[in-house]
Amino acid sequence: MAEIRARVDFRVGSKSDIDAELLSFHGLKTDKEHVAIIFRQADSTQEAPLVRMHSECLTGDVFHSSRCDCGEQLDETINLMGEVGGIILYLRQEGRGIGLYNKIDAYKLQSEGMNTYEANNHLGFGDDLRDFTEAGQMLSALGIKKVRLVTNNPKKIKSLKDQGIEIEEVVNTSAHVKQGNESYLAAKVSHGKHNLKLTK
């Protein structure tokens, strides 16, 4: 059974002006160092807090890469939860679970014309190797059984439901279209069935 290992106060956001807590865990399914960020505005007794399961993306989260929308989604969620509260489960599963170096190999293939899913498949991986079981374990450790889930991804919704977490509401993020990520977003919609409203 997963349990909270440690929790510390810190401030987050582009101006480091949002109060939050950073939590670590032990007893998760794997040895990956997933963390939770709980925003101060969240009432700990709130029956269905806003929750986002955000998979690590070094290129997007840190460097705001032109190839994806991960950093923008994370920033949007931080700003939203800074206002109304919520929990980000930051999951260490880079590149839809294939790892950073393999993701860079996939980027090269995308530069040659493949979409993000085709590139992963060409490297011998499935479309999406991420496992959200540990996100469910983290929510259980926090005593949360019902959430308002911030996502566009139907796989995340199904995974939590399969683990007995009730989804009271799905809150979509915006479509963060920029030069360089248009085909990536289009593939997420056509292949991954993400709920994104893309306009030309």
Coordinates of C-alpha atoms in Angstrom, one line a residue:
M1 CA 0.0 0.0 0.0
A2 CA 1.3 3.4 -1.0
E3 CA 1.9 6.0 1.7
I4 CA 3.1 9.5 1.9
R5 CA 6.9 9.6 2.6
A6 CA 7.5 13.3 3.1
R7 CA 5.8 16.6 2.4
V8 CA 7.4 20.0 2.3
D9 CA 6.2 23.6 1.6
F10 CA 7.3 25.4 -1.5
R11 CA 6.2 28.0 -3.9
V12 CA 5.6 27.4 -7.6
G13 CA 4.6 29.1 -10.8
S14 CA 6.5 31.3 -13.3
K15 CA 6.8 34.0 -10.5
S16 CA 7.1 31.5 -7.6
D17 CA 4.2 33.1 -6.0
I18 CA 1.8 30.2 -5.5
D19 CA 1.8 28.4 -2.2
A20 CA 1.9 24.6 -2.5
E21 CA 3.2 21.4 -0.9
L22 CA 5.5 18.8 -2.5
L23 CA 4.9 15.2 -1.5
S24 CA 6.9 12.0 -2.0
F25 CA 5.7 8.5 -1.6
H26 CA 6.8 5.0 -0.8
G27 CA 5.2 1.7 -1.5
L28 CA 4.3 2.5 -5.1
K29 CA 4.2 -0.2 -7.8
T30 CA 7.6 0.7 -9.2
D31 CA 10.7 2.6 -8.0
K32 CA 9.9 5.7 -10.1
E33 CA 10.1 8.8 -8.1
H34 CA 6.6 10.3 -8.7
V35 CA 5.5 13.3 -6.7
A36 CA 2.3 15.2 -5.9
I37 CA 1.9 18.9 -5.8
I38 CA -0.9 20.1 -3.6
F39 CA -2.0 23.7 -3.9
R40 CA -2.8 25.6 -0.8
Q41 CA -6.1 26.7 -2.0
A42 CA -7.3 23.1 -2.1
D43 CA -9.5 22.2 0.9
S44 CA -8.1 18.9 2.2
T45 CA -11.7 17.9 2.9
Q46 CA -12.9 18.8 -0.6
E47 CA -14.8 15.7 -1.9
A48 CA -13.7 16.0 -5.5
P49 CA -10.5 18.1 -6.0
L50 CA -9.1 19.1 -9.3
V51 CA -6.5 16.6 -10.3
R52 CA -4.1 16.4 -13.2
M53 CA -1.8 13.4 -14.0
H54 CA 1.1 15.1 -15.8
S55 CA 3.8 12.9 -17.3
E56 CA 7.3 14.3 -17.1
C57 CA 8.4 15.9 -20.3
L58 CA 11.9 17.5 -20.0
T59 CA 11.9 19.1 -23.4
G60 CA 8.4 20.6 -22.9
D61 CA 8.2 21.3 -19.1
V62 CA 11.6 22.7 -18.7
F63 CA 12.6 24.1 -22.2
H64 CA 9.1 24.7 -23.6
S65 CA 10.0 22.8 -26.7
S66 CA 8.2 23.7 -30.0
R67 CA 7.5 20.0 -30.6
C68 CA 4.8 19.5 -28.0
D69 CA 2.3 21.3 -25.7
C70 CA 3.4 19.7 -22.4
G71 CA 4.9 22.8 -20.8
E72 CA 2.0 25.0 -21.7
Q73 CA -0.5 22.4 -20.3
L74 CA 1.5 22.3 -17.1
D75 CA 1.7 26.1 -16.8
E76 CA -2.1 26.4 -17.5
T77 CA -2.8 23.8 -14.7
I78 CA -0.5 25.5 -12.2
N79 CA -2.2 28.8 -12.8
L80 CA -5.6 27.3 -12.5
M81 CA -4.9 25.4 -9.3
G82 CA -3.1 28.4 -7.9
E83 CA -6.5 30.1 -8.0
V84 CA -8.9 27.4 -7.1
G85 CA -6.7 24.6 -5.6
G86 CA -6.0 21.1 -6.8
I87 CA -3.4 18.4 -7.1
I88 CA -0.8 17.7 -9.8
L89 CA 0.5 14.1 -9.9
Y90 CA 3.8 14.5 -11.6
L91 CA 4.7 11.1 -13.1
R92 CA 8.2 10.2 -14.1
Q93 CA 7.4 8.5 -17.4
E94 CA 9.2 10.5 -20.1
G95 CA 8.2 10.2 -23.7
R96 CA 4.9 8.3 -23.1
G97 CA 7.0 5.8 -21.2
I98 CA 9.8 5.2 -23.6
G99 CA 12.4 7.4 -21.9
L100 CA 14.3 10.5 -22.8
Y101 CA 16.9 9.1 -25.2
N102 CA 14.3 7.1 -27.1
K103 CA 12.1 10.1 -27.3
I104 CA 14.9 12.1 -28.9
D105 CA 15.3 9.2 -31.4
A106 CA 11.5 9.5 -32.1
Y107 CA 11.9 13.2 -32.6
K108 CA 14.4 12.5 -35.4
L109 CA 12.0 10.2 -37.1
Q110 CA 9.3 12.8 -36.7
S111 CA 11.6 15.3 -38.4
E112 CA 11.7 12.8 -41.3
G113 CA 7.9 12.7 -41.7
M114 CA 6.5 10.3 -39.1
N115 CA 3.9 11.3 -36.6
T116 CA 4.6 10.8 -32.9
Y117 CA 2.8 7.4 -32.7
E118 CA 4.4 6.1 -35.9
A119 CA 7.9 7.1 -34.6
N120 CA 7.4 5.2 -31.4
N121 CA 6.1 2.1 -33.2
H122 CA 9.1 2.3 -35.6
L123 CA 11.4 2.1 -32.6
G124 CA 9.6 -1.0 -31.4
F125 CA 7.3 0.6 -28.8
G126 CA 3.6 0.7 -28.4
D127 CA 1.6 3.9 -28.9
D128 CA 1.6 4.8 -25.2
L129 CA 3.5 2.8 -22.6
R130 CA 2.5 5.0 -19.7
D131 CA 0.9 3.2 -16.7
F132 CA -1.3 5.3 -14.5
T133 CA -1.7 2.7 -11.8
E134 CA 0.7 4.6 -9.5
A135 CA -1.4 7.7 -9.9
G136 CA -4.3 5.8 -8.5
Q137 CA -2.1 4.6 -5.6
M138 CA -1.0 8.2 -4.9
L139 CA -4.7 9.3 -4.8
S140 CA -5.5 6.4 -2.4
A141 CA -2.6 7.5 -0.2
L142 CA -4.1 11.0 -0.1
G143 CA -7.5 9.5 0.8
I144 CA -9.1 10.7 -2.5
K145 CA -11.8 8.6 -4.1
K146 CA -13.5 11.2 -6.4
V147 CA -11.8 13.8 -8.7
R148 CA -12.4 16.4 -11.3
L149 CA -9.8 15.3 -13.8
V150 CA -7.9 17.9 -15.8
T151 CA -7.1 16.1 -19.1
N152 CA -7.9 15.7 -22.8
N153 CA -6.7 12.1 -22.8
P154 CA -9.4 9.3 -22.7
K155 CA -6.7 6.8 -21.5
K156 CA -6.3 8.7 -18.3
I157 CA -10.0 8.8 -17.6
K158 CA -10.3 5.0 -18.2
S159 CA -7.3 4.2 -16.1
L160 CA -8.6 6.0 -13.0
K161 CA -12.1 4.6 -13.5
D162 CA -10.7 1.1 -13.7
Q163 CA -9.0 1.7 -10.4
G164 CA -12.3 2.7 -8.7
I165 CA -11.7 6.4 -8.7
E166 CA -14.9 8.3 -9.5
I167 CA -14.5 11.0 -12.2
E168 CA -17.1 13.7 -11.2
E169 CA -16.0 16.0 -14.1
V170 CA -13.5 16.1 -16.9
V171 CA -11.9 19.6 -17.3
N172 CA -10.1 20.0 -20.7
T173 CA -7.0 22.0 -21.1
S174 CA -6.7 24.5 -23.9
A175 CA -5.2 23.7 -27.3
H176 CA -1.8 25.2 -27.2
V177 CA -0.9 25.4 -30.9
K178 CA 2.4 26.9 -31.9
Q179 CA 4.8 26.7 -34.8
G180 CA 6.3 23.2 -34.7
N181 CA 3.6 21.2 -32.8
E182 CA 0.7 21.3 -35.2
S183 CA 1.2 17.8 -36.6
Y184 CA 1.9 16.5 -33.0
L185 CA -1.5 17.9 -31.8
A186 CA -3.3 16.6 -34.9
A187 CA -2.0 13.1 -34.3
K188 CA -3.1 13.2 -30.6
V189 CA -6.6 14.0 -31.9
S190 CA -6.8 11.6 -34.8
H191 CA -4.9 8.7 -33.3
G192 CA -5.0 9.2 -29.5
K193 CA -8.6 10.5 -29.5
H194 CA -7.6 13.4 -27.3
N195 CA -10.4 15.9 -26.8
L196 CA -8.7 19.0 -28.4
K197 CA -10.4 21.7 -30.4
L198 CA -7.9 22.5 -33.1
T199 CA -8.7 25.3 -35.5
K200 CA -6.8 26.4 -38.5

